[in-house]
């Protein structure tokens, strides 16, 4: 028997690789479904309402998308790392209330309140992560516990310090103007003021994407979420990665809470509760797998954008806003199904 | 044990034992891994081979006994510590993340970086280039380093894990059934790798169920049964047939051969 040696194949061209077209390359990106969804939602409202595409309309739907997007990015990182944080919503409230209570009741400058809020949220994030890592219990349960505890603390402590269920008077604290410039000012483009949080959102999304795709830490996030034992066995500091992710989510909650406090200058004790699920919805629409190890920060931001457009678009079309959650739920199901179909197609055709 | 040199062995185990709750997975194991030697660990399914190498690679901490690195007692609290000591392992389950690209898996936990301070980033170009080169050297021509590991064939996946361990193993290379999914050619490549690593002065721990793989490269043979050591033999002390019968249980193999034979048709 004789065999002829195959000519040495150059690494550049392999006969087993059908040249992967641009389309297919795009298809394996987790954010594709969300991108298509965002375009469809935009088109849906744009053709029916001219206000929707006017500068003021755009500013209006970018606003809810921005604060949600900042949270969704952090939650997406955490989900890629294989965990949930049900306390993320109430933690924005904790942050906002802390700003109010510390700076008003203790008569400090607002910046002291903002720093104390950062310390508290980071501590909660650390505790969430530490308990998850130490006990090995599902983060769903651990953070459900911290969610309920924070909900109680938010109410109880607010009542204790202010005697009411809201912390107000933030607008007259020392240093408010500088805090407002950072967290709640507006930037005027084409005669239309846009909230500065939109800029923060874009920066945060870019940073999260860079970290996820271009750094060692990003590699560890994917690995820890994909298979924690395997990643630990090859030397990934899985516990540190997980704790860092919980603290990142907490830091995002701090930021969004401060934005809220500075904008409103008076914070209700129940603010933020219920938002944790919306963050997860945005991340899942953005292509994050519930099982971890796959997803994207850009996708989560697109999910937040879909949310913002739908919320405001419904108002512009004069639909009853009660329908909003129905839309959101339908979009979630649709996104999960499309993402799954796309992934199957893309993987089968690689 | 041959005390030919004055230098202590790379790794030495003294009466190592490991329990999982009430299960005694390992007990009273003593052996050593020397530089430039291949130690084969043999034994039935469930004998404790993987548990033993997980003690060496820092995944499990021994419940009893002592582990010595270069003659000094060590305790690997985590696989990272063993890796930092130059001990790289191909785990039986390969320890790879299916949804991640080959090159990301290859450098997972030991990513090369470029830039400094907050701009330090994963050097993807180097990682891809190295992955392709190392795999090509093993005779695996990956189509696309961006392919997720989960879509590779079983043998390709095993090859990636081996190439990774060979690339990172500076002093000790541990392979847990690395050839189980490989074709004849690739298994030959792996055996050649083991011999090369040995010649470079690495200590190799090699687990296999195949006596034809173990005997040619092995210098020492540790036989495990139900978590205990049945002995630690130098190559000059055993023959291939003895190894074979120790691994398979020679009597059982004879019996099996007998059982599998076609019944001879009765003469007309
Ligand atoms: N984490 C664990 N918890 C409980 N028991 C365990 C654990 N790990 C291993 N064991 C037990 O220890 C024994 C040895 O397992 P081990 O994986 O070391 O076997 P092995 O020799 O590698 O077998 P194989 O050839 O099938 O790979 C088995 O009986 C197994 O059930
Ligand atoms: Mg085993």
Coordinates of C-alpha atoms and ligand atoms in Angstrom, one line a residue:
Chain A
X1 CA 0.0 0.0 0.0
X2 CA 1.3 3.4 -0.8
X3 CA 0.2 6.7 0.5
X4 CA 0.9 10.0 -1.0
X5 CA 1.7 12.7 1.4
X6 CA -0.7 15.5 1.3
X7 CA 1.0 18.7 0.4
X8 CA 1.9 20.6 3.6
X9 CA -1.1 22.8 4.2
X10 CA -0.2 26.4 5.0
X11 CA -1.8 27.6 8.1
X12 CA -3.6 30.3 6.2
X13 CA -5.6 28.0 4.0
X14 CA -7.1 24.8 5.2
X15 CA -9.2 22.7 2.8
X16 CA -11.5 21.7 5.7
X17 CA -12.5 25.3 6.4
X18 CA -15.2 26.6 4.2
X19 CA -14.3 30.3 4.2
X20 CA -16.3 31.7 7.0
X21 CA -18.4 34.5 5.6
X22 CA -19.0 37.7 7.3
X23 CA -22.6 36.7 8.0
X24 CA -21.6 33.5 9.8
X25 CA -19.0 35.4 11.8
X26 CA -21.6 37.8 12.9
X27 CA -24.0 35.0 13.8
X28 CA -21.8 33.5 16.5
X29 CA -21.7 36.8 18.3
X30 CA -23.9 36.7 21.3
X31 CA -25.2 40.3 20.8
X32 CA -26.6 39.6 17.3
X33 CA -30.1 38.7 18.5
X34 CA -30.3 41.9 20.6
X35 CA -29.0 44.0 17.7
X36 CA -31.7 42.7 15.4
X37 CA -34.3 43.2 18.1
X38 CA -33.2 46.7 18.7
X39 CA -33.5 47.6 15.0
X40 CA -36.9 46.0 14.8
X41 CA -38.2 47.8 17.9
X42 CA -36.8 51.1 16.7
X43 CA -38.4 50.7 13.2
X44 CA -41.7 49.7 14.8
X45 CA -42.0 52.9 16.8
X46 CA -40.2 55.1 14.3
X47 CA -42.7 54.5 11.5
X48 CA -45.6 55.2 13.7
X49 CA -44.4 58.2 15.7
X50 CA -42.4 61.1 14.5
X51 CA -41.8 62.2 18.1
X52 CA -40.0 59.0 18.7
X53 CA -37.2 59.9 16.3
X54 CA -37.1 63.6 17.2
X55 CA -34.1 64.8 19.3
X56 CA -36.4 65.1 22.4
X57 CA -37.8 61.7 21.8
X58 CA -34.4 60.1 21.5
X59 CA -33.3 61.8 24.7
X60 CA -36.4 60.5 26.4
X61 CA -35.8 56.9 25.5
X62 CA -32.1 57.0 26.0
X63 CA -32.6 58.1 29.6
X64 CA -34.2 55.0 31.0
X65 CA -32.0 52.9 28.8
X66 CA -28.9 54.5 30.3
X67 CA -29.3 53.7 34.0
X68 CA -30.7 50.3 33.2
X69 CA -27.9 49.8 30.8
X70 CA -25.2 50.5 33.4
X71 CA -26.7 47.9 35.6
X72 CA -27.4 45.4 32.8
X73 CA -23.7 45.5 31.8
X74 CA -22.5 44.6 35.3
X75 CA -25.2 42.0 35.7
X76 CA -24.2 40.6 32.3
X77 CA -20.6 40.2 33.4
X78 CA -21.9 38.5 36.6
X79 CA -24.1 36.2 34.6
X80 CA -21.3 35.3 32.2
X81 CA -19.4 34.5 35.3
X82 CA -22.2 32.0 36.2
X83 CA -24.1 34.0 38.9
X84 CA -27.2 36.0 39.6
X85 CA -27.6 39.0 41.9
X86 CA -31.2 39.5 43.0
X87 CA -30.1 42.2 45.4
X88 CA -28.8 44.4 42.6
X89 CA -32.1 46.3 42.3
X90 CA -32.6 47.1 46.0
X91 CA -28.9 47.9 46.3
X92 CA -29.5 50.9 44.0
X93 CA -32.0 52.0 46.6
X94 CA -29.6 51.4 49.5
X95 CA -27.0 53.5 47.7
X96 CA -29.5 56.4 47.1
X97 CA -30.8 56.3 50.6
X98 CA -27.4 56.2 52.1
X99 CA -26.5 59.4 50.2
X100 CA -29.6 61.1 51.5
X101 CA -29.4 59.9 55.1
X102 CA -25.6 60.5 55.6
X103 CA -25.4 63.9 53.9
X104 CA -28.7 65.3 55.3
X105 CA -29.0 63.7 58.7
X106 CA -25.3 64.0 59.5
X107 CA -25.0 67.3 57.8
X108 CA -21.9 66.4 55.9
X109 CA -21.2 67.3 52.3
X110 CA -22.9 65.1 49.7
X111 CA -19.6 63.6 48.7
X112 CA -19.2 62.0 52.1
X113 CA -22.6 60.5 51.6
X114 CA -21.6 59.3 48.2
X115 CA -18.4 57.7 49.5
X116 CA -20.2 56.0 52.4
X117 CA -22.7 54.7 49.9
X118 CA -19.8 53.2 47.9
X119 CA -18.3 51.6 50.9
X120 CA -21.6 50.1 52.0
X121 CA -22.6 48.7 48.5
X122 CA -19.1 47.3 48.0
X123 CA -19.3 45.6 51.3
X124 CA -22.6 44.1 50.4
X125 CA -21.2 43.0 47.1
X126 CA -18.2 41.4 48.8
X127 CA -20.5 39.6 51.2
X128 CA -22.6 38.3 48.4
X129 CA -19.6 37.0 46.6
X130 CA -17.9 35.7 49.7
X131 CA -20.9 33.7 50.8
X132 CA -21.5 32.3 47.3
X133 CA -17.8 31.2 47.1
X134 CA -17.6 29.9 50.6
X135 CA -20.9 28.0 50.9
X136 CA -21.1 26.9 47.3
X137 CA -24.8 27.6 47.5
X138 CA -26.6 28.9 44.4
X139 CA -26.1 32.7 44.1
X140 CA -29.9 32.8 43.5
X141 CA -30.5 31.8 47.1
X142 CA -27.7 33.8 48.7
X143 CA -28.7 37.1 47.0
X144 CA -32.4 36.4 47.5
X145 CA -31.5 36.5 51.2
X146 CA -29.5 39.7 50.9
X147 CA -32.3 41.2 48.7
X148 CA -34.8 40.7 51.5
X149 CA -32.5 41.9 54.2
X150 CA -31.6 45.1 52.3
X151 CA -35.3 45.7 51.6
X152 CA -35.9 45.6 55.4
X153 CA -32.9 47.7 56.2
X154 CA -33.7 50.3 53.6
X155 CA -37.2 50.8 55.2
X156 CA -36.2 50.3 58.8
X157 CA -33.2 52.6 58.8
X158 CA -34.8 55.3 56.7
X159 CA -37.7 55.4 59.2
X160 CA -35.2 55.4 62.1
X161 CA -33.2 58.3 60.8
X162 CA -35.7 60.4 59.1
X163 CA -39.0 59.4 60.8
X164 CA -40.6 59.1 57.4
X165 CA -40.3 56.6 54.5
X166 CA -38.2 58.9 52.4
X167 CA -34.8 60.6 52.6
X168 CA -35.1 64.1 51.2
X169 CA -33.3 67.4 51.3
X170 CA -30.4 66.2 49.2
X171 CA -30.6 69.2 47.0
X172 CA -29.4 71.7 49.6
X173 CA -26.4 69.7 50.9
X174 CA -22.9 71.0 50.6
X175 CA -21.2 70.1 47.3
X176 CA -24.5 69.3 45.6
X177 CA -23.6 71.3 42.5
X178 CA -20.4 69.4 41.8
X179 CA -22.1 66.1 42.4
X180 CA -24.9 67.2 40.1
X181 CA -22.3 68.0 37.4
X182 CA -20.9 64.5 37.6
X183 CA -24.0 62.5 38.0
X184 CA -27.0 64.4 36.8
X185 CA -26.1 67.2 34.5
X186 CA -27.1 67.4 30.8
X187 CA -25.2 67.8 27.6
X188 CA -26.9 69.7 24.9
X189 CA -26.6 68.3 21.4
X190 CA -28.5 69.8 18.5
X191 CA -30.4 72.0 20.9
X192 CA -31.6 69.0 22.9
X193 CA -30.3 68.4 26.4
X194 CA -29.2 64.8 26.9
X195 CA -28.7 63.3 30.4
X196 CA -25.0 62.8 31.3
X197 CA -25.8 59.2 32.5
X198 CA -26.1 58.3 28.8
X199 CA -22.4 59.1 28.4
X200 CA -21.5 57.1 31.5
X201 CA -23.5 54.2 30.1
X202 CA -21.6 54.3 26.8
X203 CA -18.3 54.5 28.6
X204 CA -19.3 51.7 31.0
X205 CA -20.4 49.4 28.1
X206 CA -17.1 50.1 26.3
X207 CA -15.1 49.4 29.4
X208 CA -17.0 46.2 30.2
X209 CA -16.6 44.9 26.7
X210 CA -12.9 45.7 26.7
X211 CA -12.4 43.9 30.0
X212 CA -14.4 40.9 28.9
X213 CA -12.7 40.4 25.5
X214 CA -9.3 41.8 25.9
X215 CA -8.0 41.1 29.4
X216 CA -7.0 38.1 31.5
X217 CA -9.8 38.9 33.9
X218 CA -12.3 38.7 31.0
X219 CA -10.9 35.2 30.1
X220 CA -11.4 34.2 33.8
X221 CA -15.0 35.4 33.8
X222 CA -15.9 33.3 30.8
X223 CA -14.0 30.3 32.2
X224 CA -15.5 30.5 35.7
X225 CA -19.0 30.7 34.3
X226 CA -18.3 27.9 31.8
X227 CA -16.8 25.4 34.2
X228 CA -15.7 26.5 37.6
X229 CA -13.9 23.4 38.6
X230 CA -12.0 23.1 35.4
X231 CA -11.0 26.7 35.5
X232 CA -9.7 26.4 39.1
X233 CA -7.8 23.3 38.0
X234 CA -5.9 25.2 35.4
X235 CA -5.0 27.9 37.8
X236 CA -7.8 30.5 37.4
X237 CA -8.5 32.3 40.7
X238 CA -12.2 31.5 40.4
X239 CA -13.1 32.6 43.9
X240 CA -11.5 36.0 43.4
X241 CA -13.1 36.4 40.0
X242 CA -16.6 35.6 41.5
X243 CA -16.2 38.1 44.4
X244 CA -14.9 40.8 42.0
X245 CA -17.9 40.3 39.8
X246 CA -20.3 40.7 42.7
X247 CA -18.4 43.8 43.8
X248 CA -18.6 45.2 40.2
X249 CA -22.4 44.7 40.3
X250 CA -22.5 46.5 43.6
X251 CA -20.4 49.3 42.3
X252 CA -22.8 49.7 39.3
X253 CA -25.7 49.8 41.8
X254 CA -23.8 52.5 43.8
X255 CA -23.4 54.6 40.7
X256 CA -27.0 54.3 39.6
X257 CA -28.2 54.9 43.1
X258 CA -26.2 58.1 43.3
X259 CA -27.5 59.3 40.0
X260 CA -31.0 58.7 41.3
X261 CA -30.4 60.5 44.6
X262 CA -28.9 63.5 42.9
X263 CA -31.6 63.7 40.2
X264 CA -34.5 63.3 42.6
X265 CA -33.0 65.0 45.7
X266 CA -35.6 62.9 47.7
X267 CA -35.5 59.1 47.8
X268 CA -38.3 56.8 48.6
X269 CA -37.4 53.9 50.9
X270 CA -38.7 51.3 48.4
X271 CA -36.8 52.5 45.4
X272 CA -35.1 50.0 43.1
X273 CA -37.0 47.0 44.3
X274 CA -38.1 44.8 41.4
X275 CA -35.5 46.2 39.0
X276 CA -33.2 43.2 39.6
X277 CA -35.3 41.1 37.2
X278 CA -35.3 43.8 34.5
X279 CA -31.5 43.8 34.6
X280 CA -31.5 40.1 34.1
X281 CA -34.0 40.4 31.3
X282 CA -31.8 42.9 29.5
X283 CA -28.8 40.7 29.9
X284 CA -30.6 37.7 28.6
X285 CA -32.0 39.6 25.7
X286 CA -28.4 40.6 25.1
X287 CA -27.4 36.9 24.6
X288 CA -26.3 35.9 28.1
X289 CA -26.8 32.3 28.9
X290 CA -28.6 31.5 32.1
X291 CA -26.1 28.8 32.7
X292 CA -23.1 31.2 32.4
X293 CA -20.0 31.2 30.3
X294 CA -21.5 33.0 27.3
X295 CA -22.8 36.5 26.7
X296 CA -21.8 40.1 26.0
X297 CA -21.9 43.5 27.6
X298 CA -22.8 45.2 24.4
X299 CA -25.7 42.8 24.1
X300 CA -26.9 43.7 27.6
X301 CA -26.8 47.4 26.7
X302 CA -28.8 46.7 23.5
X303 CA -31.3 44.9 25.8
X304 CA -31.5 48.0 27.9
X305 CA -32.0 50.1 24.8
X306 CA -34.9 47.9 23.7
X307 CA -36.3 48.3 27.1
X308 CA -36.0 52.1 27.0
X309 CA -37.4 52.4 23.5
X310 CA -40.4 50.2 24.3
X311 CA -41.1 52.0 27.6
X312 CA -41.2 55.4 25.9
X313 CA -42.5 54.3 22.5
X314 CA -45.7 52.9 24.1
X315 CA -46.3 56.3 25.6
X316 CA -45.8 58.0 22.3
X317 CA -48.2 55.6 20.6
X318 CA -50.7 56.3 23.4
X319 CA -51.0 52.7 24.2
X320 CA -52.0 52.0 27.8
X321 CA -48.6 51.6 29.6
X322 CA -50.0 48.5 31.4
X323 CA -49.1 46.7 28.2
X324 CA -45.4 47.5 28.7
X325 CA -44.7 44.4 30.8
X326 CA -46.5 42.2 28.4
X327 CA -44.3 43.5 25.6
X328 CA -41.2 43.0 27.8
X329 CA -42.1 39.4 28.6
X330 CA -42.8 38.6 25.0
X331 CA -39.5 40.2 23.9
X332 CA -37.7 38.1 26.5
X333 CA -39.2 34.9 25.2
X334 CA -38.6 35.8 21.6
X335 CA -35.0 36.8 22.4
X336 CA -34.2 33.6 24.2
X337 CA -35.7 31.5 21.3
X338 CA -33.9 33.5 18.6
X339 CA -30.6 33.4 20.5
X340 CA -30.8 29.7 20.9
X341 CA -31.7 29.1 17.2
X342 CA -28.9 31.4 16.1
X343 CA -26.4 29.6 18.3
X344 CA -27.4 26.2 17.1
X345 CA -27.3 27.3 13.5
X346 CA -23.9 29.0 13.9
X347 CA -22.4 26.1 15.8
X348 CA -23.6 23.5 13.3
X349 CA -22.2 25.5 10.4
X350 CA -18.8 26.4 11.8
Chain B
X1 CA 14.0 2.7 45.5
X2 CA 17.2 3.5 43.7
X3 CA 19.2 6.1 45.6
X4 CA 21.7 6.6 42.8
X5 CA 22.0 10.4 43.1
X6 CA 22.4 12.6 46.1
X7 CA 19.7 15.0 44.9
X8 CA 16.2 14.5 46.4
X9 CA 13.4 13.5 44.0
X10 CA 11.3 16.3 42.4
X11 CA 8.3 15.0 44.2
X12 CA 8.1 12.5 47.0
X13 CA 5.0 11.0 48.6
X14 CA 5.2 9.5 52.1
X15 CA 2.3 7.5 53.3
X16 CA -0.2 9.7 51.5
X17 CA -3.9 9.1 52.2
X18 CA -7.0 10.9 51.1
X19 CA -10.6 10.4 52.3
X20 CA -13.8 11.7 50.9
X21 CA -16.1 11.6 53.9
X22 CA -16.2 8.0 54.8
X23 CA -14.7 6.8 51.5
X24 CA -11.0 6.1 51.8
X25 CA -9.9 6.7 48.3
X26 CA -6.2 6.5 49.0
X27 CA -4.2 5.1 51.8
X28 CA -0.5 4.6 52.5
X29 CA 0.9 5.6 49.1
X30 CA 4.7 6.2 49.0
X31 CA 6.6 6.8 45.9
X32 CA 8.7 9.4 44.2
X33 CA 8.9 11.2 40.9
X34 CA 12.5 11.9 39.8
X35 CA 13.8 14.2 37.2
X36 CA 14.3 12.5 33.9
X37 CA 12.1 9.5 34.9
X38 CA 8.7 8.4 33.8
X39 CA 6.5 7.0 36.7
X40 CA 3.6 5.0 35.4
X41 CA 0.6 4.7 37.7
X42 CA -1.4 1.5 36.9
X43 CA -4.6 0.1 38.3
X44 CA -8.2 -0.8 37.8
X45 CA -11.1 1.6 37.4
X46 CA -11.6 3.3 40.7
X47 CA -8.3 2.2 42.1
X48 CA -7.5 5.8 43.0
X49 CA -5.1 6.9 40.2
X50 CA -6.9 10.1 39.5
X51 CA -7.2 10.9 43.2
X52 CA -3.4 10.4 43.5
X53 CA -2.5 12.7 40.7
X54 CA -5.0 15.3 42.0
X55 CA -3.1 15.3 45.3
X56 CA 0.1 15.9 43.3
X57 CA -1.5 18.7 41.3
X58 CA -3.0 20.6 44.3
X59 CA -6.7 19.8 43.5
X60 CA -7.0 17.6 46.6
X61 CA -5.1 18.1 49.8
X62 CA -3.9 14.8 51.4
X63 CA -5.8 13.7 54.5
X64 CA -2.7 11.9 55.8
X65 CA 1.0 11.7 54.9
X66 CA 3.5 14.1 53.5
X67 CA 4.3 15.5 50.1
X68 CA 7.8 16.7 49.5
X69 CA 9.0 19.0 46.7
X70 CA 12.8 18.9 46.2
X71 CA 13.0 17.3 49.6
X72 CA 11.1 19.9 51.5
X73 CA 7.5 19.3 52.7
X74 CA 4.9 21.3 50.8
X75 CA 1.2 21.7 50.9
X76 CA -0.5 22.7 47.6
X77 CA -3.6 24.6 48.7
X78 CA -4.8 25.0 45.2
X79 CA -3.8 23.9 41.6
X80 CA -2.3 27.4 41.1
X81 CA 0.4 26.6 43.7
X82 CA 1.3 23.4 42.0
X83 CA 1.4 25.1 38.6
X84 CA 3.6 27.8 40.0
X85 CA 6.0 25.0 41.2
X86 CA 6.2 23.9 37.6
X87 CA 3.8 21.0 37.8
X88 CA 1.4 20.8 34.9
X89 CA -1.4 18.3 34.6
X90 CA -3.6 16.8 31.9
X91 CA -6.7 15.9 33.9
X92 CA -8.8 12.9 32.9
X93 CA -11.7 15.3 32.2
X94 CA -9.2 17.6 30.4
X95 CA -10.3 20.7 32.4
X96 CA -11.3 22.7 29.3
X97 CA -14.2 25.1 28.9
X98 CA -16.3 23.9 26.0
X99 CA -17.8 27.3 24.9
X100 CA -14.4 29.0 24.8
X101 CA -12.0 29.2 21.8
X102 CA -9.1 26.9 21.6
X103 CA -6.5 29.6 22.1
X104 CA -8.4 31.0 25.1
X105 CA -8.4 27.5 26.7
X106 CA -4.8 26.9 25.9
X107 CA -3.6 29.9 27.9
X108 CA -6.4 29.9 30.5
X109 CA -5.0 30.8 33.9
X110 CA -1.6 31.7 32.4
X111 CA -2.5 34.3 29.9
X112 CA 0.4 36.2 28.3
X113 CA -0.1 40.0 28.6
X114 CA 1.2 43.1 27.0
X115 CA 1.0 46.7 28.0
X116 CA 1.3 47.9 31.6
X117 CA -0.8 49.1 34.5
X118 CA -4.5 49.5 33.8
X119 CA -3.8 48.9 30.1
X120 CA -2.4 45.4 30.6
X121 CA -4.3 43.1 28.3
X122 CA -4.4 39.6 27.0
X123 CA -1.9 39.2 24.2
X124 CA -4.3 37.4 21.8
X125 CA -2.0 37.5 18.8
X126 CA 0.8 35.7 20.7
X127 CA -1.7 33.3 22.2
X128 CA -3.3 32.3 18.9
X129 CA 0.1 32.0 17.2
X130 CA 1.6 29.8 20.0
X131 CA -1.5 27.6 20.1
X132 CA -1.4 26.9 16.4
X133 CA 2.3 26.2 16.5
X134 CA 2.2 23.9 19.5
X135 CA -0.8 22.0 18.1
X136 CA 0.8 21.7 14.7
X137 CA 3.9 20.2 16.4
X138 CA 1.6 17.5 17.8
X139 CA 0.3 16.8 14.4
X140 CA -3.0 18.5 15.0
X141 CA -3.7 21.1 12.4
X142 CA -6.5 23.1 13.9
X143 CA -8.8 24.7 11.3
X144 CA -9.3 27.8 13.3
X145 CA -8.0 28.7 16.7
X146 CA -11.2 30.6 17.3
X147 CA -13.2 27.4 17.2
X148 CA -14.9 26.6 20.6
X149 CA -13.3 23.6 22.2
X150 CA -16.7 22.0 22.6
X151 CA -16.9 21.5 18.9
X152 CA -13.5 19.6 18.6
X153 CA -13.4 15.8 18.3
X154 CA -12.5 13.9 21.5
X155 CA -9.0 13.2 20.3
X156 CA -8.4 16.8 19.2
X157 CA -9.6 18.0 22.6
X158 CA -7.2 15.6 24.3
X159 CA -4.4 16.8 22.1
X160 CA -5.1 20.4 23.0
X161 CA -5.0 19.6 26.8
X162 CA -1.7 17.6 26.3
X163 CA -0.1 20.4 24.3
X164 CA -1.1 22.9 26.9
X165 CA 0.4 20.8 29.8
X166 CA 3.6 20.2 27.8
X167 CA 3.9 23.9 27.1
X168 CA 3.5 24.9 30.7
X169 CA 5.1 22.0 32.6
X170 CA 8.4 23.2 33.6
X171 CA 9.4 20.5 36.0
X172 CA 6.8 17.8 36.4
X173 CA 4.3 16.7 33.8
X174 CA 1.3 14.6 34.9
X175 CA -0.9 12.9 32.4
X176 CA -4.1 11.1 33.4
X177 CA -5.1 8.7 30.6
X178 CA -4.0 11.1 27.9
X179 CA -4.2 8.6 25.1
X180 CA -7.6 7.1 25.8
X181 CA -9.3 8.9 22.8
X182 CA -6.3 9.0 20.5
X183 CA -5.6 7.2 17.2
X184 CA -2.4 5.2 16.8
X185 CA -0.5 8.0 15.3
X186 CA -1.4 10.7 17.8
X187 CA -0.8 8.2 20.7
X188 CA 2.6 7.7 19.2
X189 CA 3.2 11.4 19.2
X190 CA 2.1 11.7 22.9
X191 CA 4.5 8.9 23.9
X192 CA 7.3 10.6 22.0
X193 CA 6.4 13.8 23.9
X194 CA 6.6 12.0 27.1
X195 CA 10.1 10.7 26.2
X196 CA 11.2 14.1 25.1
X197 CA 10.0 15.7 28.4
X198 CA 11.9 13.0 30.3
X199 CA 15.0 13.7 28.2
X200 CA 14.7 17.4 29.0
X201 CA 14.9 16.4 32.7
X202 CA 11.3 16.6 33.6
X203 CA 9.6 14.2 35.9
X204 CA 6.7 12.5 34.3
X205 CA 3.7 10.8 35.9
X206 CA 1.8 8.8 33.3
X207 CA -1.5 7.0 33.9
X208 CA -2.7 4.6 31.3
X209 CA -4.7 1.4 30.9
X210 CA -2.6 0.3 27.9
X211 CA 0.5 -1.8 28.8
X212 CA 1.8 -1.2 25.3
X213 CA 1.9 2.5 26.1
X214 CA 3.2 2.2 29.6
X215 CA 6.0 -0.3 29.2
X216 CA 8.1 1.4 26.5
X217 CA 8.3 4.8 28.3
X218 CA 7.9 3.8 31.9
X219 CA 10.9 3.8 34.3
X220 CA 8.9 3.0 37.4
X221 CA 5.6 1.3 37.8
X222 CA 3.3 2.0 40.7
X223 CA 0.4 -0.4 41.0
X224 CA -2.7 0.7 42.8
X225 CA -5.6 -1.4 44.0
X226 CA -8.6 -0.2 45.9
X227 CA -6.7 2.9 47.0
X228 CA -3.6 1.0 48.3
X229 CA -0.2 0.5 46.7
X230 CA 0.6 -3.1 45.6
X231 CA 4.1 -2.1 44.9
X232 CA 6.5 0.3 43.2
X233 CA 8.7 -1.5 40.6
X234 CA 11.7 -0.4 38.6
X235 CA 11.6 -1.3 34.9
X236 CA 14.3 -3.9 35.5
X237 CA 12.2 -5.7 38.0
X238 CA 9.2 -6.5 35.7
X239 CA 8.5 -7.6 32.2
X240 CA 5.9 -6.3 29.9
X241 CA 3.8 -9.4 30.4
X242 CA 3.9 -9.0 34.1
X243 CA 2.8 -5.4 33.7
X244 CA 0.0 -6.5 31.4
X245 CA -1.2 -9.1 33.8
X246 CA -1.0 -6.7 36.8
X247 CA -3.0 -4.2 34.9
X248 CA -5.7 -6.4 33.5
X249 CA -5.5 -9.2 36.0
X250 CA -3.8 -11.9 33.9
X251 CA -6.1 -14.7 34.9
X252 CA -9.1 -12.6 34.1
X253 CA -7.7 -11.8 30.7
X254 CA -7.1 -15.5 29.9
X255 CA -10.6 -16.3 31.1
X256 CA -12.0 -13.5 28.9
X257 CA -10.1 -14.7 25.8
X258 CA -11.5 -18.2 26.5
X259 CA -15.0 -16.8 26.8
X260 CA -14.9 -14.7 23.7
X261 CA -13.7 -17.6 21.5
X262 CA -16.3 -18.9 19.1
X263 CA -17.6 -22.2 20.1
X264 CA -15.9 -24.7 17.7
X265 CA -18.6 -26.4 15.6
X266 CA -18.8 -30.1 16.5
X267 CA -17.1 -32.3 14.0
X268 CA -19.5 -33.8 11.5
Ligands
LIG1 N1 -14.8 13.7 45.2 C1 -15.0 12.4 45.6 N2 -15.9 12.1 46.5 C2 -16.1 10.8 46.9 N3 -15.5 9.8 46.3 C3 -14.5 10.0 45.4 C4 -14.2 11.3 45.0 N4 -13.3 11.3 44.1 C5 -13.0 10.0 43.9 N5 -13.7 9.2 44.7 C6 -13.7 7.8 44.9 O1 -12.3 7.4 45.0 C7 -12.1 6.2 44.2 C8 -11.0 6.4 43.3 O2 -11.3 7.2 42.2 P1 -10.3 7.7 41.1 O3 -11.0 8.6 40.2 O4 -9.1 8.1 41.7 O5 -10.2 6.3 40.3 P2 -9.2 6.0 39.0 O6 -8.2 5.0 39.5 O7 -8.7 7.2 38.4 O8 -10.2 5.3 38.0 P3 -10.4 5.3 36.4 O9 -9.4 4.4 35.9 O10 -11.8 4.9 36.2 O11 -10.1 6.7 36.0 C9 -13.4 5.8 43.5 O12 -14.0 4.8 44.2 C10 -14.2 7.1 43.6 O13 -15.6 6.8 43.8
LIG2 MG1 -9.1 8.2 36.7

